[in-house]
Amino acid sequence: MAATAANPAKQILGEINKGPKLQHVEVSEKNVLPSKEAIQQEKTEVELRQNVENFKKEGLKHVTPCENSPVTEARLVHNVKQFDPSQLKHTETTEKNPLPDQDAIEVEKKEQTFRKSVTEFDKSGLKHTDTVEKQADLPGVKEIAEEKQGTGLKEAIKTFSRESLKQSKTEEKVVLPDVEAISLEKQEAEFRKSLTDFDKAKLAKTEVNEKNPLPDPAAIEAEKKELEHQNCIKSFKKDSMKRTDTTEKNRLPSQDDIQAEKNAK
């Protein structure tokens, strides 16, 4: 039995030796570092486990569990582990520190100055004053008389007796229009009916001609002369004028003029 068992081992060893010669290789150990996403995922998982371990159950409120959608701690942890962070979008946090503008600073300075002046106000500089109460102006004789008259009128209205009134009948009068008013109304009604029933198809097509009448040569020449005259007046130099003296003359009538005027009278 031992001889038969050793023969197959020798055969296998012989077949290995007969095969191709293997080359010598060096074995190198590789330590693959995790990626940034894997590290971030591991950190998130560690923080989540710490939060779960350090969670205080005393702050929880008693609730009745819902049988339709049971949520257990184990299931929550499983969902967190299976979450793919690659679905999240990268966002950049921008810190904003809005400083006040010049107007706001100026308003705040004025308010602080006003408060400081109020709190540090020196009351010793105030002078003592006496308050004088003025009596209301009494009504005059005319106002008293008008008030009495108004009071008497109100009393007369309150104490008025309706039994002294006489019964009267109201007659309603219907004034019929005259012939001229009826004729005018008929004409107006016919005119309105003609406007509403007017057939636009009977109108003839017309063309609109726009006319822009230009001035004739005489008007243009007159306008030119007027403009030249105005320009001459505006550009006239007073310095070129000479000084003159005005002499007032009062001519007396002659003897013949006096005699003619006497004869005329």
PDB file of C-alpha atoms in Angstrom:
ATOM      1  CA  MET A   1       0.000   0.000   0.000  1.00  0.00           C
ATOM      2  CA  ALA A   2       2.873   2.399   0.854  1.00  0.00           C
ATOM      3  CA  ALA A   3       4.641   1.689  -2.453  1.00  0.00           C
ATOM      4  CA  THR A   4       1.550   2.314  -4.467  1.00  0.00           C
ATOM      5  CA  ALA A   5       0.962   5.600  -2.576  1.00  0.00           C
ATOM      6  CA  ALA A   6       4.515   6.847  -3.161  1.00  0.00           C
ATOM      7  CA  ASN A   7       4.404   6.223  -6.886  1.00  0.00           C
ATOM      8  CA  PRO A   8       1.790   8.867  -7.702  1.00  0.00           C
ATOM      9  CA  ALA A   9       3.787  11.439  -5.705  1.00  0.00           C
ATOM     10  CA  LYS A  10       6.902  10.692  -7.703  1.00  0.00           C
ATOM     11  CA  GLN A  11       4.941  10.902 -10.931  1.00  0.00           C
ATOM     12  CA  ILE A  12       3.552  14.327 -10.017  1.00  0.00           C
ATOM     13  CA  LEU A  13       7.037  15.580  -9.022  1.00  0.00           C
ATOM     14  CA  GLY A  14       8.435  14.272 -12.316  1.00  0.00           C
ATOM     15  CA  GLU A  15       5.735  16.040 -14.306  1.00  0.00           C
ATOM     16  CA  ILE A  16       6.481  19.321 -12.474  1.00  0.00           C
ATOM     17  CA  ASN A  17      10.187  19.036 -13.231  1.00  0.00           C
ATOM     18  CA  LYS A  18       9.501  18.330 -16.904  1.00  0.00           C
ATOM     19  CA  GLY A  19       7.426  21.584 -17.284  1.00  0.00           C
ATOM     20  CA  PRO A  20       8.788  25.023 -18.385  1.00  0.00           C
ATOM     21  CA  LYS A  21      11.142  26.803 -16.042  1.00  0.00           C
ATOM     22  CA  LEU A  22       9.562  29.626 -14.025  1.00  0.00           C
ATOM     23  CA  GLN A  23      11.217  33.055 -13.664  1.00  0.00           C
ATOM     24  CA  HIS A  24      12.048  34.536 -10.306  1.00  0.00           C
ATOM     25  CA  VAL A  25       9.902  37.531  -9.298  1.00  0.00           C
ATOM     26  CA  GLU A  26      10.066  39.795  -6.294  1.00  0.00           C
ATOM     27  CA  VAL A  27       7.028  40.109  -4.163  1.00  0.00           C
ATOM     28  CA  SER A  28       6.144  43.740  -3.213  1.00  0.00           C
ATOM     29  CA  GLU A  29       3.587  44.616  -0.594  1.00  0.00           C
ATOM     30  CA  LYS A  30       1.213  47.393  -1.642  1.00  0.00           C
ATOM     31  CA  ASN A  31      -0.736  49.475   0.847  1.00  0.00           C
ATOM     32  CA  VAL A  32      -3.509  51.183  -1.097  1.00  0.00           C
ATOM     33  CA  LEU A  33      -4.447  54.450   0.650  1.00  0.00           C
ATOM     34  CA  PRO A  34      -8.138  55.327   0.821  1.00  0.00           C
ATOM     35  CA  SER A  35      -9.454  58.161  -1.314  1.00  0.00           C
ATOM     36  CA  LYS A  36     -10.660  61.544  -0.015  1.00  0.00           C
ATOM     37  CA  GLU A  37     -14.271  60.501  -0.343  1.00  0.00           C
ATOM     38  CA  ALA A  38     -13.656  57.281   1.600  1.00  0.00           C
ATOM     39  CA  ILE A  39     -11.907  59.218   4.409  1.00  0.00           C
ATOM     40  CA  GLN A  40     -14.759  61.742   4.551  1.00  0.00           C
ATOM     41  CA  GLN A  41     -17.301  58.938   4.609  1.00  0.00           C
ATOM     42  CA  GLU A  42     -15.400  57.187   7.405  1.00  0.00           C
ATOM     43  CA  LYS A  43     -15.235  60.439   9.420  1.00  0.00           C
ATOM     44  CA  THR A  44     -18.965  60.967   8.965  1.00  0.00           C
ATOM     45  CA  GLU A  45     -19.658  57.432  10.057  1.00  0.00           C
ATOM     46  CA  VAL A  46     -17.434  57.797  13.144  1.00  0.00           C
ATOM     47  CA  GLU A  47     -19.104  61.103  14.114  1.00  0.00           C
ATOM     48  CA  LEU A  48     -22.512  59.554  13.629  1.00  0.00           C
ATOM     49  CA  ARG A  49     -21.602  56.569  15.837  1.00  0.00           C
ATOM     50  CA  GLN A  50     -20.274  58.891  18.540  1.00  0.00           C
ATOM     51  CA  ASN A  51     -23.458  60.972  18.390  1.00  0.00           C
ATOM     52  CA  VAL A  52     -25.524  57.816  18.662  1.00  0.00           C
ATOM     53  CA  GLU A  53     -23.452  56.523  21.611  1.00  0.00           C
ATOM     54  CA  ASN A  54     -23.496  59.887  23.437  1.00  0.00           C
ATOM     55  CA  PHE A  55     -27.156  60.561  22.725  1.00  0.00           C
ATOM     56  CA  LYS A  56     -29.229  61.261  25.847  1.00  0.00           C
ATOM     57  CA  LYS A  57     -32.472  59.372  25.856  1.00  0.00           C
ATOM     58  CA  GLU A  58     -33.846  61.492  28.715  1.00  0.00           C
ATOM     59  CA  GLY A  59     -34.621  64.326  26.276  1.00  0.00           C
ATOM     60  CA  LEU A  60     -36.901  62.119  24.170  1.00  0.00           C
ATOM     61  CA  LYS A  61     -40.662  62.347  24.428  1.00  0.00           C
ATOM     62  CA  HIS A  62     -42.928  59.347  24.605  1.00  0.00           C
ATOM     63  CA  VAL A  63     -44.626  58.675  21.277  1.00  0.00           C
ATOM     64  CA  THR A  64     -46.821  55.933  20.010  1.00  0.00           C
ATOM     65  CA  PRO A  65     -45.029  53.920  17.292  1.00  0.00           C
ATOM     66  CA  CYS A  66     -46.683  53.643  13.915  1.00  0.00           C
ATOM     67  CA  GLU A  67     -47.042  50.095  12.678  1.00  0.00           C
ATOM     68  CA  ASN A  68     -47.178  51.075   9.006  1.00  0.00           C
ATOM     69  CA  SER A  69     -43.672  52.636   8.848  1.00  0.00           C
ATOM     70  CA  PRO A  70     -41.491  51.389  11.707  1.00  0.00           C
ATOM     71  CA  VAL A  71     -38.159  53.174  11.991  1.00  0.00           C
ATOM     72  CA  THR A  72     -35.590  51.476  14.192  1.00  0.00           C
ATOM     73  CA  GLU A  73     -32.130  52.576  15.207  1.00  0.00           C
ATOM     74  CA  ALA A  74     -30.555  49.666  13.364  1.00  0.00           C
ATOM     75  CA  ARG A  75     -32.371  50.591  10.164  1.00  0.00           C
ATOM     76  CA  LEU A  76     -31.307  54.213  10.520  1.00  0.00           C
ATOM     77  CA  VAL A  77     -27.675  53.234  10.961  1.00  0.00           C
ATOM     78  CA  HIS A  78     -27.949  50.915   7.968  1.00  0.00           C
ATOM     79  CA  ASN A  79     -29.365  53.716   5.786  1.00  0.00           C
ATOM     80  CA  VAL A  80     -26.582  56.038   6.885  1.00  0.00           C
ATOM     81  CA  LYS A  81     -23.956  53.453   6.016  1.00  0.00           C
ATOM     82  CA  GLN A  82     -25.487  52.809   2.594  1.00  0.00           C
ATOM     83  CA  PHE A  83     -25.663  56.570   1.790  1.00  0.00           C
ATOM     84  CA  ASP A  84     -23.576  57.602  -1.230  1.00  0.00           C
ATOM     85  CA  PRO A  85     -21.767  60.919  -0.554  1.00  0.00           C
ATOM     86  CA  SER A  86     -20.921  61.220  -4.265  1.00  0.00           C
ATOM     87  CA  GLN A  87     -24.519  62.375  -4.891  1.00  0.00           C
ATOM     88  CA  LEU A  88     -23.909  65.534  -2.873  1.00  0.00           C
ATOM     89  CA  LYS A  89     -22.895  68.744  -4.670  1.00  0.00           C
ATOM     90  CA  HIS A  90     -19.847  70.727  -3.706  1.00  0.00           C
ATOM     91  CA  THR A  91     -20.679  74.079  -2.137  1.00  0.00           C
ATOM     92  CA  GLU A  92     -18.480  76.950  -1.037  1.00  0.00           C
ATOM     93  CA  THR A  93     -19.227  78.812   2.163  1.00  0.00           C
ATOM     94  CA  THR A  94     -19.000  82.578   1.847  1.00  0.00           C
ATOM     95  CA  GLU A  95     -18.754  84.600   5.012  1.00  0.00           C
ATOM     96  CA  LYS A  96     -20.459  87.960   4.758  1.00  0.00           C
ATOM     97  CA  ASN A  97     -19.821  90.788   7.164  1.00  0.00           C
ATOM     98  CA  PRO A  98     -21.820  93.762   5.810  1.00  0.00           C
ATOM     99  CA  LEU A  99     -20.319  96.972   7.132  1.00  0.00           C
ATOM    100  CA  PRO A 100     -22.590 100.002   7.586  1.00  0.00           C
ATOM    101  CA  ASP A 101     -22.424 102.733   4.970  1.00  0.00           C
ATOM    102  CA  GLN A 102     -21.375 106.337   5.556  1.00  0.00           C
ATOM    103  CA  ASP A 103     -24.945 107.564   6.092  1.00  0.00           C
ATOM    104  CA  ALA A 104     -25.646 104.949   8.769  1.00  0.00           C
ATOM    105  CA  ILE A 105     -22.410 105.833  10.571  1.00  0.00           C
ATOM    106  CA  GLU A 106     -23.297 109.539  10.462  1.00  0.00           C
ATOM    107  CA  VAL A 107     -26.794 108.891  11.837  1.00  0.00           C
ATOM    108  CA  GLU A 108     -25.394 106.737  14.639  1.00  0.00           C
ATOM    109  CA  LYS A 109     -22.849 109.440  15.545  1.00  0.00           C
ATOM    110  CA  LYS A 110     -25.588 112.087  15.716  1.00  0.00           C
ATOM    111  CA  GLU A 111     -27.744 109.827  17.892  1.00  0.00           C
ATOM    112  CA  GLN A 112     -24.850 109.133  20.294  1.00  0.00           C
ATOM    113  CA  THR A 113     -24.035 112.856  20.497  1.00  0.00           C
ATOM    114  CA  PHE A 114     -27.684 113.678  21.233  1.00  0.00           C
ATOM    115  CA  ARG A 115     -27.917 111.022  23.962  1.00  0.00           C
ATOM    116  CA  LYS A 116     -24.671 112.217  25.513  1.00  0.00           C
ATOM    117  CA  SER A 117     -25.914 115.831  25.551  1.00  0.00           C
ATOM    118  CA  VAL A 118     -29.164 114.731  27.222  1.00  0.00           C
ATOM    119  CA  THR A 119     -27.470 112.623  29.899  1.00  0.00           C
ATOM    120  CA  GLU A 120     -24.737 115.213  30.626  1.00  0.00           C
ATOM    121  CA  PHE A 121     -27.101 118.217  30.568  1.00  0.00           C
ATOM    122  CA  ASP A 122     -26.389 120.708  33.390  1.00  0.00           C
ATOM    123  CA  LYS A 123     -29.673 121.570  35.110  1.00  0.00           C
ATOM    124  CA  SER A 124     -28.013 124.342  37.162  1.00  0.00           C
ATOM    125  CA  GLY A 125     -28.086 126.572  34.072  1.00  0.00           C
ATOM    126  CA  LEU A 126     -31.919 126.570  33.997  1.00  0.00           C
ATOM    127  CA  LYS A 127     -33.880 129.529  35.393  1.00  0.00           C
ATOM    128  CA  HIS A 128     -36.906 129.220  37.665  1.00  0.00           C
ATOM    129  CA  THR A 129     -40.165 130.199  36.015  1.00  0.00           C
ATOM    130  CA  ASP A 130     -43.699 130.540  37.381  1.00  0.00           C
ATOM    131  CA  THR A 131     -46.562 128.973  35.474  1.00  0.00           C
ATOM    132  CA  VAL A 132     -49.441 131.373  34.856  1.00  0.00           C
ATOM    133  CA  GLU A 133     -52.832 129.772  34.316  1.00  0.00           C
ATOM    134  CA  LYS A 134     -55.065 131.772  32.028  1.00  0.00           C
ATOM    135  CA  GLN A 135     -58.817 131.619  32.471  1.00  0.00           C
ATOM    136  CA  ALA A 136     -60.877 130.844  29.461  1.00  0.00           C
ATOM    137  CA  ASP A 137     -62.395 133.861  27.727  1.00  0.00           C
ATOM    138  CA  LEU A 138     -65.957 134.450  28.866  1.00  0.00           C
ATOM    139  CA  PRO A 139     -68.603 134.680  26.158  1.00  0.00           C
ATOM    140  CA  GLY A 140     -69.892 138.118  25.218  1.00  0.00           C
ATOM    141  CA  VAL A 141     -73.456 139.426  25.186  1.00  0.00           C
ATOM    142  CA  LYS A 142     -73.937 138.456  21.544  1.00  0.00           C
ATOM    143  CA  GLU A 143     -72.819 134.858  22.094  1.00  0.00           C
ATOM    144  CA  ILE A 144     -75.070 134.521  25.158  1.00  0.00           C
ATOM    145  CA  ALA A 145     -78.048 135.858  23.186  1.00  0.00           C
ATOM    146  CA  GLU A 146     -77.410 133.431  20.290  1.00  0.00           C
ATOM    147  CA  GLU A 147     -77.108 130.509  22.705  1.00  0.00           C
ATOM    148  CA  LYS A 148     -80.375 131.479  24.415  1.00  0.00           C
ATOM    149  CA  GLN A 149     -82.081 131.757  21.042  1.00  0.00           C
ATOM    150  CA  GLY A 150     -80.825 128.315  20.009  1.00  0.00           C
ATOM    151  CA  THR A 151     -81.950 126.821  23.329  1.00  0.00           C
ATOM    152  CA  GLY A 152     -85.397 128.422  22.980  1.00  0.00           C
ATOM    153  CA  LEU A 153     -85.726 127.072  19.424  1.00  0.00           C
ATOM    154  CA  LYS A 154     -84.879 123.554  20.557  1.00  0.00           C
ATOM    155  CA  GLU A 155     -87.426 123.735  23.396  1.00  0.00           C
ATOM    156  CA  ALA A 156     -90.081 125.036  20.979  1.00  0.00           C
ATOM    157  CA  ILE A 157     -89.422 122.102  18.620  1.00  0.00           C
ATOM    158  CA  LYS A 158     -89.658 119.582  21.475  1.00  0.00           C
ATOM    159  CA  THR A 159     -92.879 121.044  22.872  1.00  0.00           C
ATOM    160  CA  PHE A 160     -94.531 121.613  19.486  1.00  0.00           C
ATOM    161  CA  SER A 161     -98.096 120.233  19.316  1.00  0.00           C
ATOM    162  CA  ARG A 162     -99.017 118.440  16.116  1.00  0.00           C
ATOM    163  CA  GLU A 163    -102.710 118.775  16.901  1.00  0.00           C
ATOM    164  CA  SER A 164    -102.654 122.412  15.744  1.00  0.00           C
ATOM    165  CA  LEU A 165    -101.683 121.314  12.226  1.00  0.00           C
ATOM    166  CA  LYS A 166    -104.316 121.138   9.500  1.00  0.00           C
ATOM    167  CA  GLN A 167    -104.747 118.127   7.256  1.00  0.00           C
ATOM    168  CA  SER A 168    -103.795 118.645   3.636  1.00  0.00           C
ATOM    169  CA  LYS A 169    -104.043 116.456   0.560  1.00  0.00           C
ATOM    170  CA  THR A 170    -101.145 115.964  -1.819  1.00  0.00           C
ATOM    171  CA  GLU A 171    -102.028 116.114  -5.478  1.00  0.00           C
ATOM    172  CA  GLU A 172     -99.639 114.619  -7.980  1.00  0.00           C
ATOM    173  CA  LYS A 173     -99.540 116.513 -11.244  1.00  0.00           C
ATOM    174  CA  VAL A 174     -98.233 114.868 -14.412  1.00  0.00           C
ATOM    175  CA  VAL A 175     -97.144 117.529 -16.868  1.00  0.00           C
ATOM    176  CA  LEU A 176     -97.564 116.226 -20.397  1.00  0.00           C
ATOM    177  CA  PRO A 177     -95.092 117.413 -23.025  1.00  0.00           C
ATOM    178  CA  ASP A 178     -96.278 119.858 -25.651  1.00  0.00           C
ATOM    179  CA  VAL A 179     -96.321 119.299 -29.422  1.00  0.00           C
ATOM    180  CA  GLU A 180     -92.866 120.808 -29.991  1.00  0.00           C
ATOM    181  CA  ALA A 181     -91.239 118.575 -27.329  1.00  0.00           C
ATOM    182  CA  ILE A 182     -92.898 115.472 -28.842  1.00  0.00           C
ATOM    183  CA  SER A 183     -91.700 116.480 -32.312  1.00  0.00           C
ATOM    184  CA  LEU A 184     -88.126 117.044 -31.082  1.00  0.00           C
ATOM    185  CA  GLU A 185     -88.121 113.678 -29.319  1.00  0.00           C
ATOM    186  CA  LYS A 186     -89.363 111.938 -32.486  1.00  0.00           C
ATOM    187  CA  GLN A 187     -86.644 113.599 -34.557  1.00  0.00           C
ATOM    188  CA  GLU A 188     -83.985 112.574 -32.019  1.00  0.00           C
ATOM    189  CA  ALA A 189     -85.272 108.970 -31.962  1.00  0.00           C
ATOM    190  CA  GLU A 190     -85.227 108.815 -35.782  1.00  0.00           C
ATOM    191  CA  PHE A 191     -81.721 110.265 -35.859  1.00  0.00           C
ATOM    192  CA  ARG A 192     -80.451 107.673 -33.359  1.00  0.00           C
ATOM    193  CA  LYS A 193     -82.129 104.883 -35.312  1.00  0.00           C
ATOM    194  CA  SER A 194     -80.516 106.102 -38.554  1.00  0.00           C
ATOM    195  CA  LEU A 195     -77.117 106.030 -36.848  1.00  0.00           C
ATOM    196  CA  THR A 196     -77.567 102.503 -35.493  1.00  0.00           C
ATOM    197  CA  ASP A 197     -79.043 101.136 -38.771  1.00  0.00           C
ATOM    198  CA  PHE A 198     -76.521 102.911 -41.010  1.00  0.00           C
ATOM    199  CA  ASP A 199     -75.049 100.681 -43.723  1.00  0.00           C
ATOM    200  CA  LYS A 200     -71.293 101.205 -43.963  1.00  0.00           C
ATOM    201  CA  ALA A 201     -71.231  99.397 -47.332  1.00  0.00           C
ATOM    202  CA  LYS A 202     -72.746 102.468 -48.987  1.00  0.00           C
ATOM    203  CA  LEU A 203     -69.691 104.568 -48.147  1.00  0.00           C
ATOM    204  CA  ALA A 204     -67.276 105.296 -50.975  1.00  0.00           C
ATOM    205  CA  LYS A 205     -63.576 104.713 -50.507  1.00  0.00           C
ATOM    206  CA  THR A 206     -61.509 107.881 -50.343  1.00  0.00           C
ATOM    207  CA  GLU A 207     -57.806 108.512 -50.297  1.00  0.00           C
ATOM    208  CA  VAL A 208     -56.279 110.922 -47.836  1.00  0.00           C
ATOM    209  CA  ASN A 209     -53.834 113.442 -49.309  1.00  0.00           C
ATOM    210  CA  GLU A 210     -51.509 115.100 -46.852  1.00  0.00           C
ATOM    211  CA  LYS A 211     -50.736 118.677 -47.854  1.00  0.00           C
ATOM    212  CA  ASN A 212     -47.849 120.675 -46.485  1.00  0.00           C
ATOM    213  CA  PRO A 213     -48.179 124.165 -48.020  1.00  0.00           C
ATOM    214  CA  LEU A 214     -44.789 125.806 -48.275  1.00  0.00           C
ATOM    215  CA  PRO A 215     -44.519 129.603 -48.017  1.00  0.00           C
ATOM    216  CA  ASP A 216     -44.201 131.602 -51.237  1.00  0.00           C
ATOM    217  CA  PRO A 217     -41.021 133.575 -52.107  1.00  0.00           C
ATOM    218  CA  ALA A 218     -42.591 136.864 -50.942  1.00  0.00           C
ATOM    219  CA  ALA A 219     -43.249 135.441 -47.451  1.00  0.00           C
ATOM    220  CA  ILE A 220     -39.716 133.990 -47.275  1.00  0.00           C
ATOM    221  CA  GLU A 221     -38.218 137.345 -48.290  1.00  0.00           C
ATOM    222  CA  ALA A 222     -40.341 139.209 -45.717  1.00  0.00           C
ATOM    223  CA  GLU A 223     -39.259 136.765 -42.992  1.00  0.00           C
ATOM    224  CA  LYS A 224     -35.590 137.234 -43.976  1.00  0.00           C
ATOM    225  CA  LYS A 225     -35.910 141.034 -43.773  1.00  0.00           C
ATOM    226  CA  GLU A 226     -37.568 140.782 -40.358  1.00  0.00           C
ATOM    227  CA  LEU A 227     -34.809 138.496 -39.042  1.00  0.00           C
ATOM    228  CA  GLU A 228     -32.123 140.855 -40.375  1.00  0.00           C
ATOM    229  CA  HIS A 229     -33.884 143.792 -38.755  1.00  0.00           C
ATOM    230  CA  GLN A 230     -34.057 141.968 -35.400  1.00  0.00           C
ATOM    231  CA  ASN A 231     -30.384 140.987 -35.632  1.00  0.00           C
ATOM    232  CA  CYS A 232     -29.417 144.597 -36.386  1.00  0.00           C
ATOM    233  CA  ILE A 233     -31.326 145.785 -33.331  1.00  0.00           C
ATOM    234  CA  LYS A 234     -29.743 143.118 -31.098  1.00  0.00           C
ATOM    235  CA  SER A 235     -26.202 143.764 -32.374  1.00  0.00           C
ATOM    236  CA  PHE A 236     -26.478 147.570 -32.358  1.00  0.00           C
ATOM    237  CA  LYS A 237     -23.652 149.247 -30.429  1.00  0.00           C
ATOM    238  CA  LYS A 238     -24.677 152.212 -28.338  1.00  0.00           C
ATOM    239  CA  ASP A 239     -21.080 153.385 -28.083  1.00  0.00           C
ATOM    240  CA  SER A 240     -21.140 154.637 -31.678  1.00  0.00           C
ATOM    241  CA  MET A 241     -23.927 157.147 -30.907  1.00  0.00           C
ATOM    242  CA  LYS A 242     -23.044 160.842 -30.356  1.00  0.00           C
ATOM    243  CA  ARG A 243     -24.327 162.920 -27.524  1.00  0.00           C
ATOM    244  CA  THR A 244     -26.914 165.575 -28.529  1.00  0.00           C
ATOM    245  CA  ASP A 245     -28.661 168.349 -26.607  1.00  0.00           C
ATOM    246  CA  THR A 246     -32.424 168.741 -26.924  1.00  0.00           C
ATOM    247  CA  THR A 247     -33.714 172.310 -27.289  1.00  0.00           C
ATOM    248  CA  GLU A 248     -37.385 173.017 -26.538  1.00  0.00           C
ATOM    249  CA  LYS A 249     -38.923 175.737 -28.732  1.00  0.00           C
ATOM    250  CA  ASN A 250     -42.217 177.512 -27.909  1.00  0.00           C
ATOM    251  CA  ARG A 251     -43.092 179.588 -30.991  1.00  0.00           C
ATOM    252  CA  LEU A 252     -45.396 182.552 -30.222  1.00  0.00           C
ATOM    253  CA  PRO A 253     -48.165 183.462 -32.704  1.00  0.00           C
ATOM    254  CA  SER A 254     -47.652 186.504 -34.904  1.00  0.00           C
ATOM    255  CA  GLN A 255     -49.927 189.591 -35.127  1.00  0.00           C
ATOM    256  CA  ASP A 256     -51.631 188.206 -38.218  1.00  0.00           C
ATOM    257  CA  ASP A 257     -52.375 184.906 -36.462  1.00  0.00           C
ATOM    258  CA  ILE A 258     -53.940 186.737 -33.491  1.00  0.00           C
ATOM    259  CA  GLN A 259     -56.066 188.926 -35.789  1.00  0.00           C
ATOM    260  CA  ALA A 260     -57.233 185.885 -37.799  1.00  0.00           C
ATOM    261  CA  GLU A 261     -58.227 184.062 -34.655  1.00  0.00           C
ATOM    262  CA  LYS A 262     -60.228 187.111 -33.420  1.00  0.00           C
ATOM    263  CA  ASN A 263     -62.045 187.397 -36.777  1.00  0.00           C
ATOM    264  CA  ALA A 264     -62.877 183.702 -36.619  1.00  0.00           C
ATOM    265  CA  LYS A 265     -64.568 184.173 -33.259  1.00  0.00           C
TER     266      LYS A 265
END
